[in-house]
PDB file of C-alpha atoms and ligand atoms in Angstrom:
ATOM      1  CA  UNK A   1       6.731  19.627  26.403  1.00  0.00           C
ATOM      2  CA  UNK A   2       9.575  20.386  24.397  1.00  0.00           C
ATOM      3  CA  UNK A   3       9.934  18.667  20.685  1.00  0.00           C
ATOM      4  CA  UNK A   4      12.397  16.732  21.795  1.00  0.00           C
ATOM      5  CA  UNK A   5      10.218  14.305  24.168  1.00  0.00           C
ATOM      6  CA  UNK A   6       8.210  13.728  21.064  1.00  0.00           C
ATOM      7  CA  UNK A   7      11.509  11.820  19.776  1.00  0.00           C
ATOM      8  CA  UNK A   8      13.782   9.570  20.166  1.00  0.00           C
ATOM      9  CA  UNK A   9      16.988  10.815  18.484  1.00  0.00           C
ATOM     10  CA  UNK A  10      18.999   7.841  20.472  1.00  0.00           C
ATOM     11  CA  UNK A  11      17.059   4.933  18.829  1.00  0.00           C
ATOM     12  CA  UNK A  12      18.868   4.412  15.392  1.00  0.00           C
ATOM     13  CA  UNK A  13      22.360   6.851  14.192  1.00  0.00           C
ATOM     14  CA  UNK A  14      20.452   9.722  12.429  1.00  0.00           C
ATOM     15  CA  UNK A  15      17.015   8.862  12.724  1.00  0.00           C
ATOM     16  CA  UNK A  16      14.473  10.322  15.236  1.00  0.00           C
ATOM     17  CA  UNK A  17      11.550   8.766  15.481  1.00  0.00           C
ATOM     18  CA  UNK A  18       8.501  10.648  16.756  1.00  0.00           C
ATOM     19  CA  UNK A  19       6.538   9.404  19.713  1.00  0.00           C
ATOM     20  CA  UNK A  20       3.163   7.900  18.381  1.00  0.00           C
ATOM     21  CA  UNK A  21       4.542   5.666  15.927  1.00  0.00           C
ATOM     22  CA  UNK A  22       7.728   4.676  17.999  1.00  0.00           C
ATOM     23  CA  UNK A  23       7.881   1.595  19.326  1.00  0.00           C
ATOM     24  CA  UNK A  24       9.663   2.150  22.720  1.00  0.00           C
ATOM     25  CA  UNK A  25       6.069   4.114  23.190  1.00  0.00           C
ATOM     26  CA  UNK A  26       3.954   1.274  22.319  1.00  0.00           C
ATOM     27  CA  UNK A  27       6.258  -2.190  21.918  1.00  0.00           C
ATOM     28  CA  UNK A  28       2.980  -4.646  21.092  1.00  0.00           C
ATOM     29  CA  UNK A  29       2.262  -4.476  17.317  1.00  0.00           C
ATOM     30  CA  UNK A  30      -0.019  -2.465  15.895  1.00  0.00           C
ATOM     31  CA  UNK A  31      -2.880  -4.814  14.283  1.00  0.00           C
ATOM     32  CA  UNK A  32      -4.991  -3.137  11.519  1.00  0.00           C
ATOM     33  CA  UNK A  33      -8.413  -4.730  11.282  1.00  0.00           C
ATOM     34  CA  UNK A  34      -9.850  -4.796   7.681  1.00  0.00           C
ATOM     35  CA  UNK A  35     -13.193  -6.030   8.150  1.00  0.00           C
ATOM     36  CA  UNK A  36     -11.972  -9.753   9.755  1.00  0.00           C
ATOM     37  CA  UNK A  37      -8.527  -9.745   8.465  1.00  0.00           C
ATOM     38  CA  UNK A  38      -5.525  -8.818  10.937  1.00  0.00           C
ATOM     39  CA  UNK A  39      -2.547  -6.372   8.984  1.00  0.00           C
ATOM     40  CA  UNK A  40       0.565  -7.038  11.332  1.00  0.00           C
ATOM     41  CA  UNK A  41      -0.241 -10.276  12.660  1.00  0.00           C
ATOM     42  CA  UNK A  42       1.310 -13.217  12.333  1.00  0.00           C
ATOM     43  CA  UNK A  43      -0.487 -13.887   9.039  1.00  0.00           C
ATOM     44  CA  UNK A  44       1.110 -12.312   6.119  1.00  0.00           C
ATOM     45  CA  UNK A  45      -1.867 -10.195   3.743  1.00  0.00           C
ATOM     46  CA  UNK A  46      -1.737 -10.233  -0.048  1.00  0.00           C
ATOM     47  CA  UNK A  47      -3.661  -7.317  -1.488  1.00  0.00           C
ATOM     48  CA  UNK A  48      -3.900  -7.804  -5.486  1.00  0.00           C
ATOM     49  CA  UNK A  49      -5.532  -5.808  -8.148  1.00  0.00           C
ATOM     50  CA  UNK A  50      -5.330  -3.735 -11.231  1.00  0.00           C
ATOM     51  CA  UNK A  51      -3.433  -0.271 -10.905  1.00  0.00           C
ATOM     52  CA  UNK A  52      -6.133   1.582 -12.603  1.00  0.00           C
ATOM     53  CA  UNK A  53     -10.199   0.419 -12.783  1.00  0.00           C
ATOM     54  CA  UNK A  54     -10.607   0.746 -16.032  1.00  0.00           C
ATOM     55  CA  UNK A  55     -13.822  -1.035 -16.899  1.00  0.00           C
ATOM     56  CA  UNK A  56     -16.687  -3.606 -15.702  1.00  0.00           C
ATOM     57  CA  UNK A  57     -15.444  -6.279 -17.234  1.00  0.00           C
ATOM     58  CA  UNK A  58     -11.720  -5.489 -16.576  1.00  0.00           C
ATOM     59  CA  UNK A  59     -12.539  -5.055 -12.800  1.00  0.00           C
ATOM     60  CA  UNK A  60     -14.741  -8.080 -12.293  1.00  0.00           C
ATOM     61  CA  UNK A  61     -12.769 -11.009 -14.080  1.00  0.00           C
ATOM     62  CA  UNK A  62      -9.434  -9.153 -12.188  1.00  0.00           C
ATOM     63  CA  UNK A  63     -10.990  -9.437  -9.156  1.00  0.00           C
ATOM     64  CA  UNK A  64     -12.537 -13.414  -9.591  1.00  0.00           C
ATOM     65  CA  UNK A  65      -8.842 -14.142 -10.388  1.00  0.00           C
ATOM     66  CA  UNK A  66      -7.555 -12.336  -7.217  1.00  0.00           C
ATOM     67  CA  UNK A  67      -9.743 -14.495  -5.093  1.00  0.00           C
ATOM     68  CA  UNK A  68      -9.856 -17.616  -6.804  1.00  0.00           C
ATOM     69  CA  UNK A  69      -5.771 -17.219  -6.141  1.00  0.00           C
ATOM     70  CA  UNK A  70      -5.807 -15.873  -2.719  1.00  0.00           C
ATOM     71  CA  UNK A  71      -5.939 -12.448  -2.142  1.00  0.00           C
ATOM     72  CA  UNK A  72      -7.915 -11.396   0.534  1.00  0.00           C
ATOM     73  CA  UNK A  73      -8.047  -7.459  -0.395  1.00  0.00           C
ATOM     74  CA  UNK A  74      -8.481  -6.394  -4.022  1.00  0.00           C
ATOM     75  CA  UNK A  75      -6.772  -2.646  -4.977  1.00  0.00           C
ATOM     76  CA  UNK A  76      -7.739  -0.855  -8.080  1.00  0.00           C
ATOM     77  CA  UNK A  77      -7.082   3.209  -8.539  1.00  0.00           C
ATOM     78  CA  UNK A  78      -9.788   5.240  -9.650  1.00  0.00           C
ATOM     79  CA  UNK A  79      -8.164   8.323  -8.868  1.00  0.00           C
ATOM     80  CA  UNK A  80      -4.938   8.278 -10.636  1.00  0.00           C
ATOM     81  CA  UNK A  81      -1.565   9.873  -9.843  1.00  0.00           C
ATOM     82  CA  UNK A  82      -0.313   9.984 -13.389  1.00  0.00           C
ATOM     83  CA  UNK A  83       3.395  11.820 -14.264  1.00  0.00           C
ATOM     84  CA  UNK A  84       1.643  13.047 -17.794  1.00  0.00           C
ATOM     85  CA  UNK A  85      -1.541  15.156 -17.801  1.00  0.00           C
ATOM     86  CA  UNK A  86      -2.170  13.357 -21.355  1.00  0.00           C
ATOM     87  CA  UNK A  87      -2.341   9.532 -19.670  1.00  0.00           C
ATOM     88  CA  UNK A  88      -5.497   8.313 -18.548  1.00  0.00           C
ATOM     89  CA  UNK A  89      -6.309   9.715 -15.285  1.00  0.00           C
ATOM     90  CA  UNK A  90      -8.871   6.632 -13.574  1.00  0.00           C
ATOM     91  CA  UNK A  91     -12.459   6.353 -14.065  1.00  0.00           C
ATOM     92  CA  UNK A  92     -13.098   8.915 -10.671  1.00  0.00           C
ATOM     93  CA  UNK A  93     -16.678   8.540  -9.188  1.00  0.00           C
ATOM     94  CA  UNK A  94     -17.380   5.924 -11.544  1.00  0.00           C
ATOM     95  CA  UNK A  95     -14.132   3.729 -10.454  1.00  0.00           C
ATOM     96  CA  UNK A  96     -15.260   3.331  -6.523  1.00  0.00           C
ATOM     97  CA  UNK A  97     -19.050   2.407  -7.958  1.00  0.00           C
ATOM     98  CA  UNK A  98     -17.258  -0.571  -9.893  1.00  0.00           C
ATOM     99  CA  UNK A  99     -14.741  -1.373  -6.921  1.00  0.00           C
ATOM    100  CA  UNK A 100     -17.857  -1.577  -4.525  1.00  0.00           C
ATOM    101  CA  UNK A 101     -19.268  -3.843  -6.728  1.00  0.00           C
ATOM    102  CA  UNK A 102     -16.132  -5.777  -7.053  1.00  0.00           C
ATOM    103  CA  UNK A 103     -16.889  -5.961  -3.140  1.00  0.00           C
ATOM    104  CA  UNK A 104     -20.365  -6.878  -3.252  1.00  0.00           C
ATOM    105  CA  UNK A 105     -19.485  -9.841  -6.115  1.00  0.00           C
ATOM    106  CA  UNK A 106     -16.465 -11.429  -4.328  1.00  0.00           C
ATOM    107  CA  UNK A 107     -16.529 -10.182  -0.645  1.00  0.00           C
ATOM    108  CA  UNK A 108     -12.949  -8.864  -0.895  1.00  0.00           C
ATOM    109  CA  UNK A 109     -12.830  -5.575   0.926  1.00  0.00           C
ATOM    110  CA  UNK A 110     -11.262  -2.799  -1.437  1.00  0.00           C
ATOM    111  CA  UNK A 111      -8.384  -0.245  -1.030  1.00  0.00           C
ATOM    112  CA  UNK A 112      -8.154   2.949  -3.552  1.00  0.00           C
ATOM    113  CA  UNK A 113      -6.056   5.979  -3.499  1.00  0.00           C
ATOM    114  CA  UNK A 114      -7.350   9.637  -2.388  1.00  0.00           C
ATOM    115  CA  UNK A 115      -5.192  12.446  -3.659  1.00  0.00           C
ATOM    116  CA  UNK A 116      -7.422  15.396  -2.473  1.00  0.00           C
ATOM    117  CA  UNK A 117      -8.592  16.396   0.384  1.00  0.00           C
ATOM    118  CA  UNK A 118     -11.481  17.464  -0.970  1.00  0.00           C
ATOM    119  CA  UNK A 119     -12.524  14.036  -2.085  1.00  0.00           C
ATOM    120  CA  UNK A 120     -11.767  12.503   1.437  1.00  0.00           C
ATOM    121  CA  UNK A 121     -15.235  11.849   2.529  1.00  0.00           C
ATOM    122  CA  UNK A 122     -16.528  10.341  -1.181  1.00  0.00           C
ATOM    123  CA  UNK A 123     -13.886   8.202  -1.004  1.00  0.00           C
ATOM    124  CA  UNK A 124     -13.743   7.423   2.499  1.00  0.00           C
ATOM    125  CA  UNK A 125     -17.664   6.536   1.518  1.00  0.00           C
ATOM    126  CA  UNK A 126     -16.104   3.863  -0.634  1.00  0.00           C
ATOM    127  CA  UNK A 127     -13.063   2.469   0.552  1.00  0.00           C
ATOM    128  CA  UNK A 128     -12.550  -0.336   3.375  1.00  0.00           C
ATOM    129  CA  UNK A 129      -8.428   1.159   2.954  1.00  0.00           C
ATOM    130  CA  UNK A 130      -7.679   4.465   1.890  1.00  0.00           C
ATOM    131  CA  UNK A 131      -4.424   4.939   0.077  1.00  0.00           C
ATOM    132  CA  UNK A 132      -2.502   7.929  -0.424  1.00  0.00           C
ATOM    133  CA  UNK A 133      -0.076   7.201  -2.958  1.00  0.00           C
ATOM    134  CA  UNK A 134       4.054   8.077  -3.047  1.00  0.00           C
ATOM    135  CA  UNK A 135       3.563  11.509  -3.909  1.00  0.00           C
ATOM    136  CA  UNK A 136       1.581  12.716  -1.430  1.00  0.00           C
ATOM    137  CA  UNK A 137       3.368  10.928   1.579  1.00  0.00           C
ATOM    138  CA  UNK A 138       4.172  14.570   2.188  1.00  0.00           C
ATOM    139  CA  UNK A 139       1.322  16.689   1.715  1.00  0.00           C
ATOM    140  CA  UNK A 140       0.189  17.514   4.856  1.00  0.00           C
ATOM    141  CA  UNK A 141      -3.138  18.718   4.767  1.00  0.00           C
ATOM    142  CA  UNK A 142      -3.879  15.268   3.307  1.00  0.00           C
ATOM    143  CA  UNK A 143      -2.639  13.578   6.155  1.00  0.00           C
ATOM    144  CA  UNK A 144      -4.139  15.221   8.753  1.00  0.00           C
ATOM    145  CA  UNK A 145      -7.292  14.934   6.751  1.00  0.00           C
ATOM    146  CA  UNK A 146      -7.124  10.968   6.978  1.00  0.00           C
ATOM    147  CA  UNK A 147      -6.593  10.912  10.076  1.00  0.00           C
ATOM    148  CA  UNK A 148      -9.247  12.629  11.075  1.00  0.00           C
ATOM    149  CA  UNK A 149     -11.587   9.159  10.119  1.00  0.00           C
ATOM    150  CA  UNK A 150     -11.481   5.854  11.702  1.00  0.00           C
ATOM    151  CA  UNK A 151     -10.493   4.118   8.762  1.00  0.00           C
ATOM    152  CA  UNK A 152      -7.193   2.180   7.687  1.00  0.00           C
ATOM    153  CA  UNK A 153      -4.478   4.148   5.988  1.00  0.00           C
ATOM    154  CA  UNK A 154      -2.123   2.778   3.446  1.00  0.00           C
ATOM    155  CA  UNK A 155       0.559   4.889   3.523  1.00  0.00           C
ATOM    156  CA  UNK A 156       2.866   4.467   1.030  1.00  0.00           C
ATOM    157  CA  UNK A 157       6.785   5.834   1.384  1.00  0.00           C
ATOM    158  CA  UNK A 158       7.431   8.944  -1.010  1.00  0.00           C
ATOM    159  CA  UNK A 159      10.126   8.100  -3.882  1.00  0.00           C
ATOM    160  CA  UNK A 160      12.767  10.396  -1.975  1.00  0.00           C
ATOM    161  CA  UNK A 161      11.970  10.184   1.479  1.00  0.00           C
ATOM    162  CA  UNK A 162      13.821   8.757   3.770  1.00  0.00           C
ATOM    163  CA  UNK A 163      12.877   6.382   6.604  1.00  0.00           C
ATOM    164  CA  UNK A 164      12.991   9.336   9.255  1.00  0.00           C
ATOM    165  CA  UNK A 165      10.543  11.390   7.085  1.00  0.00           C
ATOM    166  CA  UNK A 166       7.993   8.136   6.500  1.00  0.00           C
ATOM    167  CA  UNK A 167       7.687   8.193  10.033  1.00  0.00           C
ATOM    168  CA  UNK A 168       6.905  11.374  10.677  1.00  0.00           C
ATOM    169  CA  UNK A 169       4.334  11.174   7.716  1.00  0.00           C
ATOM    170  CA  UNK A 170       2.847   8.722   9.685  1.00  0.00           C
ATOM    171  CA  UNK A 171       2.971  10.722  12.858  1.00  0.00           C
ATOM    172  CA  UNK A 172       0.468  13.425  11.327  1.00  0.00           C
ATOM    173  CA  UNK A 173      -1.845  10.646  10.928  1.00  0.00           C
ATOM    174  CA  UNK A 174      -1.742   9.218  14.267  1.00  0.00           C
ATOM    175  CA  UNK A 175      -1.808  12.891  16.088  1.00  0.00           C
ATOM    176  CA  UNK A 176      -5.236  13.127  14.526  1.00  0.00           C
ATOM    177  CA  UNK A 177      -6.401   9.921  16.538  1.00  0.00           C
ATOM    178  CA  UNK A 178      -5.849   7.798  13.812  1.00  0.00           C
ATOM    179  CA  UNK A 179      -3.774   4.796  14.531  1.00  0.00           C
ATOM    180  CA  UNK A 180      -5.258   2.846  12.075  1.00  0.00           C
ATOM    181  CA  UNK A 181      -1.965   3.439   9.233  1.00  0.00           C
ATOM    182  CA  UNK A 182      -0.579   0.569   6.945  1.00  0.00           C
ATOM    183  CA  UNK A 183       3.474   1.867   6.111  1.00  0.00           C
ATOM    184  CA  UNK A 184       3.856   0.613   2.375  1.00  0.00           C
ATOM    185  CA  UNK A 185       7.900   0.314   0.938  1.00  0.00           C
ATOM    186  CA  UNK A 186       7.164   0.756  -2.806  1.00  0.00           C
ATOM    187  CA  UNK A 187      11.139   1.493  -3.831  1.00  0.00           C
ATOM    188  CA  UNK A 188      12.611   4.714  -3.954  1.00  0.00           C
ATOM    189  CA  UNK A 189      14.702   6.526  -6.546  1.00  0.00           C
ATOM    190  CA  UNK A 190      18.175   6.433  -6.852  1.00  0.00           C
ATOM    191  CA  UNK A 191      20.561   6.538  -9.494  1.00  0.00           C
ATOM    192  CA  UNK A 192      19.628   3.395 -10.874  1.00  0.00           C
ATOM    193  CA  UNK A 193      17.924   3.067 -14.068  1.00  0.00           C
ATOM    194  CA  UNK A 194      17.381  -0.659 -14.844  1.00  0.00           C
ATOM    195  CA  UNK A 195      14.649  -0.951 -12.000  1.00  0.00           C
ATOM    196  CA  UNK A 196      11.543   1.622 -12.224  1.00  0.00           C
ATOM    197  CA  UNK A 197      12.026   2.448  -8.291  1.00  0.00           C
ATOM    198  CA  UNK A 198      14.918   0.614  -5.867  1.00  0.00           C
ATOM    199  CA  UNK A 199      12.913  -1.345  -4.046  1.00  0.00           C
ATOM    200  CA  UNK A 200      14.271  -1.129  -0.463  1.00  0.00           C
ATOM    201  CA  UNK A 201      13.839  -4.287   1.571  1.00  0.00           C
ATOM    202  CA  UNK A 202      16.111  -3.001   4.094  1.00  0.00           C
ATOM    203  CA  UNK A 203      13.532  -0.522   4.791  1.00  0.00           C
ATOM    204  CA  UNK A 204      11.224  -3.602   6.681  1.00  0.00           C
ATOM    205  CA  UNK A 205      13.013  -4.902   9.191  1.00  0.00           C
ATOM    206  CA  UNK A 206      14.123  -1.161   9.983  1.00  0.00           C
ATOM    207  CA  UNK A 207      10.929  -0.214  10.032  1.00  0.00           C
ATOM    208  CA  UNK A 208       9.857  -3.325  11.883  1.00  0.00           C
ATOM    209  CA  UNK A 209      12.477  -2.562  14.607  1.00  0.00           C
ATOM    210  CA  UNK A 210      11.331   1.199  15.063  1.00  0.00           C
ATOM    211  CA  UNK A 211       7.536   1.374  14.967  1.00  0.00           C
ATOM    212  CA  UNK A 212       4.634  -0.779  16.520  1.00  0.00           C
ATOM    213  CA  UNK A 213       2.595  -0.254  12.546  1.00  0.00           C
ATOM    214  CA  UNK A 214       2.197  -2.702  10.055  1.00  0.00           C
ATOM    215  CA  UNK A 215       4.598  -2.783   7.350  1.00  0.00           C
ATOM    216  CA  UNK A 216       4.157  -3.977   3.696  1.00  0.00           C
ATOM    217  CA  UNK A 217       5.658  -4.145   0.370  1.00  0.00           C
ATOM    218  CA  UNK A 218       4.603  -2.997  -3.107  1.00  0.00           C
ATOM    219  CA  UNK A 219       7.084  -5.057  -5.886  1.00  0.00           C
ATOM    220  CA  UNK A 220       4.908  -4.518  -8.888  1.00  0.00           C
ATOM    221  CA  UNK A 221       6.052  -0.588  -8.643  1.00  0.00           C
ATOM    222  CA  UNK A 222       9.101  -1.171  -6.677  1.00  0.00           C
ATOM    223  CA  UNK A 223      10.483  -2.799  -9.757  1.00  0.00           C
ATOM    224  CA  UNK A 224       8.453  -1.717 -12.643  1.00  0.00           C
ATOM    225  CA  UNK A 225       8.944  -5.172 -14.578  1.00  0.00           C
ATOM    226  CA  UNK A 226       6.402  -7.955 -14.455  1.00  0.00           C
ATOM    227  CA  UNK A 227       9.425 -11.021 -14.140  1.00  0.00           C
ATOM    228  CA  UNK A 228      11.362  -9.480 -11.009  1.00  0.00           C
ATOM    229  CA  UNK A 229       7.632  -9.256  -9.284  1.00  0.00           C
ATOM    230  CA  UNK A 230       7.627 -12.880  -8.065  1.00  0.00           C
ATOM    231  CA  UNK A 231      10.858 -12.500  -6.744  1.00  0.00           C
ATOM    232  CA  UNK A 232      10.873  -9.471  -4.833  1.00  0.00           C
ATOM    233  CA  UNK A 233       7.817 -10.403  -3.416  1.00  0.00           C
ATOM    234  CA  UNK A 234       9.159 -13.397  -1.960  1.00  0.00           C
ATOM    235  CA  UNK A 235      12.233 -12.164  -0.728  1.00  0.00           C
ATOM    236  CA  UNK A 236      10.031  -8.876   0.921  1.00  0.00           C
ATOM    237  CA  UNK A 237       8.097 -12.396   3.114  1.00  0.00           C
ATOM    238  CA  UNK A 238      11.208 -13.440   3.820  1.00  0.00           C
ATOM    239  CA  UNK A 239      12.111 -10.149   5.108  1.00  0.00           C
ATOM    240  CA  UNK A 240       9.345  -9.578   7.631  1.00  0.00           C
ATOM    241  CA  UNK A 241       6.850  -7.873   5.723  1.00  0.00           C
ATOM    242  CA  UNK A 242       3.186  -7.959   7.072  1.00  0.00           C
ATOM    243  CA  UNK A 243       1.787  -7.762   3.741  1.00  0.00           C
ATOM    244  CA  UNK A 244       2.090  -7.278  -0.167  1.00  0.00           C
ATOM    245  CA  UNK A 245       0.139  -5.244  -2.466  1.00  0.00           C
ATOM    246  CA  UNK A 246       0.511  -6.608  -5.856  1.00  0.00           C
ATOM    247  CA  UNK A 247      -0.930  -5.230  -9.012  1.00  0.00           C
ATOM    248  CA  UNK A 248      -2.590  -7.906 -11.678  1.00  0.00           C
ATOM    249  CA  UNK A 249      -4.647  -7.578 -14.622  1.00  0.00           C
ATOM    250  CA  UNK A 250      -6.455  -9.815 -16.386  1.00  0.00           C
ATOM    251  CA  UNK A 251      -5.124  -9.084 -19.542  1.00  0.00           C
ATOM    252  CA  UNK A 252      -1.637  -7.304 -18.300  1.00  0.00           C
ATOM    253  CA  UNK A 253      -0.834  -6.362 -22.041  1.00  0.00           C
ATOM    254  CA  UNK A 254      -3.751  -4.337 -22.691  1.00  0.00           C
ATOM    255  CA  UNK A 255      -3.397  -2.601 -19.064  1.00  0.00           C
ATOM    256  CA  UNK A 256      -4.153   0.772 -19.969  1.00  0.00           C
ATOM    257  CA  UNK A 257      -1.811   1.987 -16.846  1.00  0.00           C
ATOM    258  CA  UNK A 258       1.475  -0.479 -15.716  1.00  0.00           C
ATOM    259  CA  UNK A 259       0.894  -3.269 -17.435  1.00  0.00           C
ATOM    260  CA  UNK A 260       4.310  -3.998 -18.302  1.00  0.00           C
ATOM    261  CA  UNK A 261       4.532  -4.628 -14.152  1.00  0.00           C
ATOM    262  CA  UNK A 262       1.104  -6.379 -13.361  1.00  0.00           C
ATOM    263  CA  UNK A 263       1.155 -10.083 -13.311  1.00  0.00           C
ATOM    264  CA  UNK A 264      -1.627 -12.372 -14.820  1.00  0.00           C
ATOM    265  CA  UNK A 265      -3.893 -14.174 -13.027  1.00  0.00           C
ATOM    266  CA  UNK A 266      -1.826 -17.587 -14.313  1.00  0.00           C
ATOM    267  CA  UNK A 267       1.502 -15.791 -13.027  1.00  0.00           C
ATOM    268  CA  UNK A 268      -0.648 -14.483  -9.271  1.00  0.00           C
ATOM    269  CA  UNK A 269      -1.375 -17.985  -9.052  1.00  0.00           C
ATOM    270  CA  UNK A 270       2.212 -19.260  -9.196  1.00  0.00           C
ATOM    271  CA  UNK A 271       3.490 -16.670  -6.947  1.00  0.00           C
ATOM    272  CA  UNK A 272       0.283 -17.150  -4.064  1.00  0.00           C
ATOM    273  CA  UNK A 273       1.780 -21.233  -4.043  1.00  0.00           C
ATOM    274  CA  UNK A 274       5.142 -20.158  -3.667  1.00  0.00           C
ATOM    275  CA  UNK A 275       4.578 -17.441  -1.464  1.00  0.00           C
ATOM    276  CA  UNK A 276       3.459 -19.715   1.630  1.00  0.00           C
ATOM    277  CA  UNK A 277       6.524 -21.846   1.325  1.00  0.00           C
ATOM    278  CA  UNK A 278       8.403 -19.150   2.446  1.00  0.00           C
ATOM    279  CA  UNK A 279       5.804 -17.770   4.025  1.00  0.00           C
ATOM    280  CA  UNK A 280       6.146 -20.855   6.550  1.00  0.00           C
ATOM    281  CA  UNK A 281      10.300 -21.173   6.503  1.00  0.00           C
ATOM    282  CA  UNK A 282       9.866 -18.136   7.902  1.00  0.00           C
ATOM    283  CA  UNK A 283       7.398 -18.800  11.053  1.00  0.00           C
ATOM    284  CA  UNK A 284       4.385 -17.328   9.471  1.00  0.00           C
ATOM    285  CA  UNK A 285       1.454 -18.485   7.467  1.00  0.00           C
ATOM    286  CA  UNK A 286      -0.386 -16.401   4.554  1.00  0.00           C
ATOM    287  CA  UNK A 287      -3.654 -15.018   5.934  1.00  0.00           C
TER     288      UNK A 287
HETATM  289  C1  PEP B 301      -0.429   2.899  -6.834  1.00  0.00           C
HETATM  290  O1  PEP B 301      -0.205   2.026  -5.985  1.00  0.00           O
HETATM  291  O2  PEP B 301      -1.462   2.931  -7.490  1.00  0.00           O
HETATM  292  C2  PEP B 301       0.556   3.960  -7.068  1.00  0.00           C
HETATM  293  C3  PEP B 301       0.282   5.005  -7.854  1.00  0.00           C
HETATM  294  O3  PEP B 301       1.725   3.770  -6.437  1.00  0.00           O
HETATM  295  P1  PEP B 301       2.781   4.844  -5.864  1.00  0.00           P
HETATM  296  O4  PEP B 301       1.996   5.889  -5.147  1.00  0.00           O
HETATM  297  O5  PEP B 301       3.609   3.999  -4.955  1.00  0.00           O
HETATM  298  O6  PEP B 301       3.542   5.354  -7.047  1.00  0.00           O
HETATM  299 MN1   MN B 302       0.434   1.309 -10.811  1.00  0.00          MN
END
């Protein structure tokens, strides 16, 4: 076959969209099960959680307040992507023993980050969602690696990649049998400095219009600043997004990783009422 058939260069100006994750191949959605709950459905999925475990107690009272508000999937790192060698770097091993007990106390099925592909299978042994995180939307050998398993993906965009390369991110996945792949906008850079990322709520209904796969939205690090969460969160459900991941701590100001962009469980609260209003104005209901 030649690499052309894998593509679609006519779909969108500029943008070719490889074959497994195109929707002209497959034009139903893409539903990823996490244990009972549908990703893609109808029903819009709020995933909440610290960005970084950090401790029992941190963990557990986060993870009360994400349920008692709503969320259905709790997140928490434990393997940490961190710019500076010298910030904390997640709790490791230790982390995914707290998150499955986070599990075990309040039923909420857990997604954490892998960065390694050597550390695949522990924390595939773990994890009901595996993420891999912004900066490794392009390493490869991770990717094929994941999709190898019969797991969910959360695969979020990488800060400079465009919508063509997401895609074909996603494609590696999928070409390992994989179809099980959350895509996750979490902002991109630009020259913009007032906003941590530029979030890019255009990029849903594109992606929407040219792949069958579940698409959500990550505010907390698409904006970097605790007030514009509630906001951008809204307006990504008003934009078609299957899901949001949100981070919240219980005590945001002693977060030892983003705190200045996770939301308390008062301010979660809020946002979960607010969030099906426009969940419904918009034909859908929150899962
Ligand atoms: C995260 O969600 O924990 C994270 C590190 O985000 P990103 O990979 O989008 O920077
Ligand atoms: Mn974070």
């Amino acid at each position: 076959m030649e690499s052309n058939d894998y593509n679609d260069p006519a779909m969108i100006g500029g943008c070719s969209v490889p074959i497994r994750v195109n929707r002209k191949s497959k034009p139903e959605p893409t539903i990823v099960k996490v244990n009972e709950i549908p990703i893609g459905s109808s029903e819009v999925v709020i995933i909440a959680g610290p960005c970084s475990v950090e401790n029992h107690e941190q963990l557990m009272e986060t993870a009360k307040a994400v349920k008692s508000a709503g969320g259905v999937i709790l997140r928490g790192g434990a393997f940490k992507p961190r710019s500076s060698p010298y910030n904390f770097q997640g709790l490791g091993e230790e982390g995914l023993v707290l998150l499955k007990e986070a599990r075990k106390v309040t039923g909420l099925p857990i997604v954490t980050e892998v960065m390694d592909t050597r550390l695949v299978e522990l924390v595939a042994g773990y994890a009901d969602i595996l993420q891999i995180g912004s900066r490794n939307m392009q390493n490869y050998p991770l990717l094929k690696e994941v999709g190898m398993l019969r797991k969910p993906v959360l695969l979020k965009r990488g800060m400079m990649a465009t919508i063509e390369e997401f895609l074909l991110a996603a494609e590696y996945i999928l070409n390992q049998g994989n179809d099980q792949v959350i895509l996750c906008e979490r902002g991109i850079r630009t020259f913009e400095t007032s906003t941590r990322n530029t979030l890019d709520l255009g990029a849903v209904p594109m992606l929407k219009h040219l792949t069958h796969l579940p698409v959500i939205v990550d505010p907390s690090h698409g904006t970097g600043h605790r007030w514009m969460v509630p906001s951008m969160a809204k307006a990504a459900v008003a934009a078609g997004a299957d899901g949001l991941i949100i981070e919240v701590h219980y005590k945001p100001e002693e977060a030892l990783c983003d705190g200045q962009q996770s939301l308390s469980p008062a301010e979660f609260a809020k946002l979960m009422a607010d969030l099906k209003k426009i969940a419904q104005a918009v034909g859908r209901e929150i899962y």
